[in-house]
Amino acid sequence: KKRKLWDISPPVSPTSPLFPGDRAYAQEWTARIAPGCPVNLSAITMSPHIGAHADAPLHYGPGEATSGELDLEPYLGPCRVIGAIGRGPLIAPADLAHAEPALPPRVLVRTCAKAPTVWSAEFASFAPETIAWLAARGVRLVGIDSQSVDPAASKELPSHHQLLAHDMRVLENLVLDDVEPGDYELIALPLKLMDADASPVRAVLREL
């Protein structure tokens, strides 16, 4: 039996929502199919935080690991999607407790009925104690369907620093609109970008 796939990655294009200060997606053609040229060839520039992406610890910790240095194991395997729609602006442990016990090593949290297609600072993120609560239950990777695990205006980034303290990995900008709460297989591998602070991922869930 073929196992069902859910693509939980938003489109990446020049109109993708941008965190203020991020560089938009742009593409130019360096070659086009024509007499004497057999291929189309392009070059792209973009922030690695556009679309579904995995922050590397370097993003929020000086001298920490880059995307290319990350172990892939957290990004592949059993995963639980937990519904927490309308529980923002800060998702608390109590908002996730209904999905216990025995959490798998990967947890994705759905905070909104429909993933945003334009930038807005009004998104749900995690209270830092929620990251610690997940870590205490053996969770190695946390994902969210909003732009960040910390509020847009945060300068201290306490939830990112909880990720660092517990050596956890994170996925942001997921699209969980068509995904029911429950257990899946997650596949969301970062690229081997040896100097980067984040990597785009093509995040998918697969039926167990």
CSV table of C-alpha atoms in Angstrom, one decimal, residues 57-163:
chain,number,residue,atom,x,y,z
A,57,PRO,CA,22.2,26.9,16.2
A,58,LEU,CA,24.5,29.5,14.6
A,59,HIS,CA,21.4,31.6,13.9
A,60,TYR,CA,21.0,32.4,17.7
A,61,GLY,CA,24.4,31.4,19.1
A,62,PRO,CA,27.7,32.8,18.1
A,63,GLY,CA,30.2,30.1,17.1
A,64,GLU,CA,27.5,27.4,17.2
A,65,ALA,CA,26.9,24.7,14.5
A,66,THR,CA,26.0,25.7,10.9
A,67,SER,CA,23.4,24.0,8.8
A,68,GLY,CA,26.0,21.8,7.1
A,69,GLU,CA,27.3,20.5,10.4
A,70,LEU,CA,23.9,19.3,11.7
A,71,ASP,CA,23.2,15.7,12.4
A,72,LEU,CA,20.2,14.7,10.2
A,73,GLU,CA,18.6,12.2,12.6
A,74,PRO,CA,16.3,14.8,14.3
A,75,TYR,CA,14.8,15.7,10.9
A,76,LEU,CA,13.7,12.2,9.9
A,77,GLY,CA,11.4,9.8,11.8
A,78,PRO,CA,8.3,9.5,14.0
A,79,CYS,CA,6.5,12.8,14.7
A,80,ARG,CA,3.4,14.0,16.4
A,81,VAL,CA,1.3,16.9,15.2
A,82,ILE,CA,-0.4,18.7,18.1
A,83,GLY,CA,-3.4,21.0,17.6
A,84,ALA,CA,-3.1,24.3,19.4
A,85,ILE,CA,-5.2,26.6,17.2
A,86,GLY,CA,-6.1,29.9,18.9
A,87,ARG,CA,-3.9,29.2,21.9
A,88,GLY,CA,-1.5,32.1,21.1
A,89,PRO,CA,0.2,34.4,21.3
A,90,LEU,CA,2.4,32.2,23.5
A,91,ILE,CA,1.8,28.4,23.4
A,92,ALA,CA,2.1,27.1,27.0
A,93,PRO,CA,2.8,23.6,28.2
A,94,ALA,CA,-0.9,23.3,29.1
A,95,ASP,CA,-1.8,23.8,25.5
A,96,LEU,CA,0.1,20.7,24.5
A,97,ALA,CA,-0.5,18.4,27.5
A,98,HIS,CA,-3.6,16.8,25.9
A,99,ALA,CA,-1.2,15.1,23.4
A,100,GLU,CA,0.7,13.3,26.0
A,101,PRO,CA,1.8,10.7,27.1
A,102,ALA,CA,4.8,9.2,25.3
A,103,LEU,CA,5.7,12.0,22.9
A,104,PRO,CA,7.9,11.0,20.0
A,105,PRO,CA,11.2,12.7,19.4
A,106,ARG,CA,9.6,15.2,16.9
A,107,VAL,CA,6.6,17.4,17.7
A,108,LEU,CA,5.0,19.9,15.2
A,109,VAL,CA,2.5,22.4,16.6
A,110,ARG,CA,-0.4,23.7,14.6
A,111,THR,CA,-1.3,27.2,15.8
A,112,CYS,CA,-3.4,28.6,13.0
A,113,ALA,CA,-6.3,27.5,10.9
A,114,LYS,CA,-4.6,28.7,7.7
A,115,ALA,CA,-0.9,29.4,7.3
A,116,PRO,CA,-0.2,33.0,6.4
A,117,THR,CA,0.6,34.1,2.8
A,118,VAL,CA,1.6,37.7,3.8
A,119,TRP,CA,3.9,39.0,6.5
A,120,SER,CA,2.2,39.8,9.8
A,121,ALA,CA,3.8,40.2,13.3
A,122,GLU,CA,0.6,38.7,14.8
A,123,PHE,CA,1.6,35.0,14.9
A,124,ALA,CA,1.7,32.5,17.7
A,125,SER,CA,5.0,31.4,19.2
A,126,PHE,CA,6.2,29.3,22.2
A,127,ALA,CA,6.6,30.4,25.8
A,128,PRO,CA,10.2,29.4,26.6
A,129,GLU,CA,9.0,27.0,29.4
A,130,THR,CA,7.2,25.1,26.6
A,131,ILE,CA,10.5,24.3,24.9
A,132,ALA,CA,11.9,23.1,28.2
A,133,TRP,CA,8.8,21.1,28.9
A,134,LEU,CA,9.1,19.3,25.5
A,135,ALA,CA,12.8,18.7,26.1
A,136,ALA,CA,12.1,17.1,29.4
A,137,ARG,CA,9.8,14.6,27.6
A,138,GLY,CA,12.6,13.6,25.1
A,139,VAL,CA,11.6,15.8,22.2
A,140,ARG,CA,14.6,16.5,20.0
A,141,LEU,CA,12.9,18.6,17.3
A,142,VAL,CA,10.0,21.1,17.5
A,143,GLY,CA,8.2,22.7,14.5
A,144,ILE,CA,5.6,25.4,14.2
A,145,ASP,CA,3.3,26.8,11.4
A,146,SER,CA,4.3,30.4,12.1
A,147,GLN,CA,7.3,32.5,11.3
A,148,SER,CA,9.2,32.0,14.5
A,149,VAL,CA,9.3,30.2,17.9
A,150,ASP,CA,9.7,33.6,19.4
A,151,PRO,CA,7.4,36.7,19.0
A,152,ALA,CA,8.3,39.0,16.1
A,153,ALA,CA,9.3,41.9,18.4
A,154,SER,CA,11.5,39.8,20.7
A,155,LYS,CA,15.1,40.9,21.0
A,156,GLU,CA,16.1,38.3,23.7
A,157,LEU,CA,14.7,35.2,21.8
A,158,PRO,CA,14.2,33.2,24.9
A,159,SER,CA,12.6,30.2,23.1
A,160,HIS,CA,15.5,30.0,20.6
A,161,HIS,CA,17.9,30.1,23.6
A,162,GLN,CA,16.0,27.2,25.2
A,163,LEU,CA,16.5,25.3,22.0
